[in-house]
Coordinates of C-alpha atoms in Angstrom, one line a residue:
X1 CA 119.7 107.9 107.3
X2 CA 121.5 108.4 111.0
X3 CA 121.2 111.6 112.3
X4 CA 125.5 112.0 112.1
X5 CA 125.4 111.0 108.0
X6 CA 123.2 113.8 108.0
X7 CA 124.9 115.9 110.0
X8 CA 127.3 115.3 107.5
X9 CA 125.9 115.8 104.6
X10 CA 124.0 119.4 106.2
X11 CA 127.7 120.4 107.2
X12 CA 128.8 119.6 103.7
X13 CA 126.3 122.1 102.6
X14 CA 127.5 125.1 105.3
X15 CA 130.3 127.6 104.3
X16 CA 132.7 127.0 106.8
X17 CA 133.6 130.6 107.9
X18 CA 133.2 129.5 111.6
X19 CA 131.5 132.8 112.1
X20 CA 129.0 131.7 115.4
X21 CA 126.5 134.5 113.9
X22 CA 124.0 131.2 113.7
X23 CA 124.4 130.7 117.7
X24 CA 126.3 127.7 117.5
X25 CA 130.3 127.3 118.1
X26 CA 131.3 126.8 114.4
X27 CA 129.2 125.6 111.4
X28 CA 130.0 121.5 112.8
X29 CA 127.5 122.2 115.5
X30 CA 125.3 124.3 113.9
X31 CA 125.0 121.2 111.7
X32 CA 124.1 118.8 114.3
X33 CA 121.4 121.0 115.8
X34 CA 120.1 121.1 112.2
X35 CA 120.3 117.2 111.9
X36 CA 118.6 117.1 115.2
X37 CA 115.5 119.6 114.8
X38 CA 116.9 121.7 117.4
X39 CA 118.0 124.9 114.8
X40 CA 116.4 126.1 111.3
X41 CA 118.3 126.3 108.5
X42 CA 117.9 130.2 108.0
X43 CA 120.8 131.2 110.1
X44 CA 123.5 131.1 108.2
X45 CA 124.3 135.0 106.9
X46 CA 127.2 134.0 104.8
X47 CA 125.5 131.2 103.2
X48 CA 122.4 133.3 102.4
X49 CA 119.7 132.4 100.7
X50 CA 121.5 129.9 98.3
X51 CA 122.5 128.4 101.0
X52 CA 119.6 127.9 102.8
X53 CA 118.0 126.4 99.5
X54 CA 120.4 123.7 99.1
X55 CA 119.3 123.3 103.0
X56 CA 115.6 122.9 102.2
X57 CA 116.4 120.6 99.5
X58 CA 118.3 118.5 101.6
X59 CA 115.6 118.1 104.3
X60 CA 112.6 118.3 102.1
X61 CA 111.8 121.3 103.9
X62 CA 110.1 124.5 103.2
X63 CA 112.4 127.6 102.2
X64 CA 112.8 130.3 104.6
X65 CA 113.8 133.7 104.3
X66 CA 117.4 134.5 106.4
X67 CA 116.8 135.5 110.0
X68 CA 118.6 139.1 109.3
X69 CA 119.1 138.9 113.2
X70 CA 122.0 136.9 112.5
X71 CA 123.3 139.2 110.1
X72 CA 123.4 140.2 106.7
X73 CA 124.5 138.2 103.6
X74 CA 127.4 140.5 101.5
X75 CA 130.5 140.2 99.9
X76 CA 133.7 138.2 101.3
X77 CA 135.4 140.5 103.9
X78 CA 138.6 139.7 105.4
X79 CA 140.7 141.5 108.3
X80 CA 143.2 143.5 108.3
X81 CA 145.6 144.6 110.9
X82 CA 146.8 148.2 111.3
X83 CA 150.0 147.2 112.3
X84 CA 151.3 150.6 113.0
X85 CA 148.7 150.7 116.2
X86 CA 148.8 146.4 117.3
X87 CA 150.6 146.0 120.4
X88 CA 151.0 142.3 120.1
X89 CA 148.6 141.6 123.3
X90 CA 147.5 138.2 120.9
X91 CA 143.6 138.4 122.0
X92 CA 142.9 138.3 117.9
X93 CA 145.1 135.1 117.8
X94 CA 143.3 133.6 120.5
X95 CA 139.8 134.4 118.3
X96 CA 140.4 133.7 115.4
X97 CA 138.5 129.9 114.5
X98 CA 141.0 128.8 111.9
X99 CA 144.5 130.1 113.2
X100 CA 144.6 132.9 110.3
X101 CA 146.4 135.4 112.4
X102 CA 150.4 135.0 113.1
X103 CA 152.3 136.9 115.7
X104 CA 154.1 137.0 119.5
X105 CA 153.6 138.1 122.3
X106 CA 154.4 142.0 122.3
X107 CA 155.3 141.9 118.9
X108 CA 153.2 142.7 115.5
X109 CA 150.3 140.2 114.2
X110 CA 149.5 139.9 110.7
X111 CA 146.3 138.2 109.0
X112 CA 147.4 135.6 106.5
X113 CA 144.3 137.2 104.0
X114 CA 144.0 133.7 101.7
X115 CA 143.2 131.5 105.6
X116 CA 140.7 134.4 106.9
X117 CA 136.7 133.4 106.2
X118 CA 135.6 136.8 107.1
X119 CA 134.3 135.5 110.8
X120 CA 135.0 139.1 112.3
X121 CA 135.9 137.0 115.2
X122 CA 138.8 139.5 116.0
X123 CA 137.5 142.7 116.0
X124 CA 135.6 142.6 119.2
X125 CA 138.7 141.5 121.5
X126 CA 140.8 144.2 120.1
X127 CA 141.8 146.6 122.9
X128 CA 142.9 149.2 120.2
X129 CA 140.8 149.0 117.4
X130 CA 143.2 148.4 114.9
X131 CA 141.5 145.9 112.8
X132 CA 138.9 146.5 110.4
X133 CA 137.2 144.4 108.1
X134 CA 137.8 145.0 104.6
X135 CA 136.8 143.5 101.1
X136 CA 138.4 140.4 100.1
X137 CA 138.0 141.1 96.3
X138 CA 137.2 137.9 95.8
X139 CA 134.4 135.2 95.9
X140 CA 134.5 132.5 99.0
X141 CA 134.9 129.3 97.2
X142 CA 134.4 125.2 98.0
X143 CA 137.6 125.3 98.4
X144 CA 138.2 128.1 100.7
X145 CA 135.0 126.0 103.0
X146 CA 137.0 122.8 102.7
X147 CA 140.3 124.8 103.9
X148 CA 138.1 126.4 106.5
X149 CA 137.2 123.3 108.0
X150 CA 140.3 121.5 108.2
X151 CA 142.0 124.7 110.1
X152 CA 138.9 125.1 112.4
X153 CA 139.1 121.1 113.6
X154 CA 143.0 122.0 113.8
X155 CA 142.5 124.8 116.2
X156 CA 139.9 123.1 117.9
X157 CA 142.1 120.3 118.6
X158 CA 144.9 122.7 120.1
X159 CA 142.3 124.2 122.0
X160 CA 140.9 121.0 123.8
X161 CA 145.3 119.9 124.0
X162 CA 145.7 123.1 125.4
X163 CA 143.4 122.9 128.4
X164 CA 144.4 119.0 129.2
X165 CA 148.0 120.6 129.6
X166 CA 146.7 123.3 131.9
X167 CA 144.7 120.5 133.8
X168 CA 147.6 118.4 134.5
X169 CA 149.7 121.5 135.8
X170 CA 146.8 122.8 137.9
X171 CA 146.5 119.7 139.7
X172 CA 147.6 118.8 143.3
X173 CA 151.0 116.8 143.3
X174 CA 150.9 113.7 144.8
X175 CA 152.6 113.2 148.0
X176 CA 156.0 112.5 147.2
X177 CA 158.1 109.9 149.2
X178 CA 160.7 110.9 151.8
X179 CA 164.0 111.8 150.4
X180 CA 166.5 109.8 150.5
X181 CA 168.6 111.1 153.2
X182 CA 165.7 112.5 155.3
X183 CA 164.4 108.4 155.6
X184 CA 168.3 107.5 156.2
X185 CA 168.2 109.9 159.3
X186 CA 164.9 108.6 160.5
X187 CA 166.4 105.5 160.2
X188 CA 169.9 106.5 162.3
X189 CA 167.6 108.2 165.2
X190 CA 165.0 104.7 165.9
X191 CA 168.4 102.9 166.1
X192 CA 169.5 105.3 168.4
X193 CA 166.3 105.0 170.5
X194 CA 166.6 101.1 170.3
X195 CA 169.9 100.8 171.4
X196 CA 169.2 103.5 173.8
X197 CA 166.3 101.5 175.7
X198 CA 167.7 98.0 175.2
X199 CA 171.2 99.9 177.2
X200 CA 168.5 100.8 180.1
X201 CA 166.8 97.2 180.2
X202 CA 170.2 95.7 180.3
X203 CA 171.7 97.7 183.2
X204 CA 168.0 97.5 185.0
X205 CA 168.2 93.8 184.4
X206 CA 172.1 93.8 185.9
X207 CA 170.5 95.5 189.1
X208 CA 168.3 92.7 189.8
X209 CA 171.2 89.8 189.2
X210 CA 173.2 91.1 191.7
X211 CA 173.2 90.4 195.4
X212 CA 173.0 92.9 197.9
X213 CA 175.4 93.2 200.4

């Protein structure tokens, strides 16, 4: 088995709430440090300790219990924006993994509940504290991880789209080529100094053609 087919197969197994409580940008490369022995499998709060069973049986590894530094397993929460108090400054849109929060610039954002995993990804950036984190009343389904991914690679590829654009403006211009009419007057002023010098040899060279008296 290659170590991406089982990358695969270990992300298959992940929830896909994109959270980053495992240390790793998103659960694709929390996955690959799995794959490649460079991560346990106990760090996944919202999988919990189903999840990190269907881990071990993967890898024909021992169980272990959750590393509750990472977090704690609990219910699905999602967020929810106190609108009254949002002043539209878009650092939650910026956070969120899976493009769950809508909005403008100075004007009001709201969560689209059914897209949120839960991530809490928002709440820190918040310069107002208007978002809180609240139960979802329901259960995180297969799904709700397949969704997850698909929205997280979507945002990821706006991201990497994003700073290309930024790239291209921030670079230097080339030198750009004379203007038109600024080469046509270059042009007009070496004629001038040609005809000018060739004038001067002409009458130096009439001087010495003609006799003295």
């Amino acid at each position: 088995m290659s170590c991406r087919s089982l990358a695969d197969r270990i992300d298959a197994l992940l929830p896909q709430t994109q959270c980053t409580k495992c240390g790793y940008d998103g659960c694709r490369p929390y996955a690959d440090a799995i794959a490649e022995g460079a991560a346990p499998i106990n760090r996944c709060p919202p999988g919990g300790d189903e999840g990190i069973a269907a881990l071990a049986s993967l890898l024909d590894t021992p169980l272990l219990p959750l590393d509750l530094t990472r977090g704690e397993p609990g219910p699905l929460l999602v967020a929810r924006i106190d609108e009254a108090h949002c002043i539209g400054c878009t650092l939650c849109i910026q956070a969120c993994p899976v493009d769950a929060i809508v909005g403008a610039n100075k004007h009001m954002h709201t969560v689209l509940a059914d897209w949120c995993t839960g991530c809490d990804l928002c709440v820190a950036p918040c310069p107002v504290d208007c978002i809180q984190m609240v139960p979802a009343g329901r259960a995180w389904t297969a799904e709700d991880a397949a969704a997850g991914r698909q929205r997280h690679r979507h945002h990821q590829a706006r991201i990497e789209r994003l700073a290309a654009d930024n790239a291209r403006l921030m670079a230097p211009e080339p030198a750009s080529a004379p203007a038109p009419a600024a080469a046509a007057d270059a042009a007009q002023d070496d004629d001038r100094k040609r005809a000018a010098i060739e004038s001067a040899l002409a009458r130096a060279r009439a001087r010495r053609n003609t006799p003295r008296p």
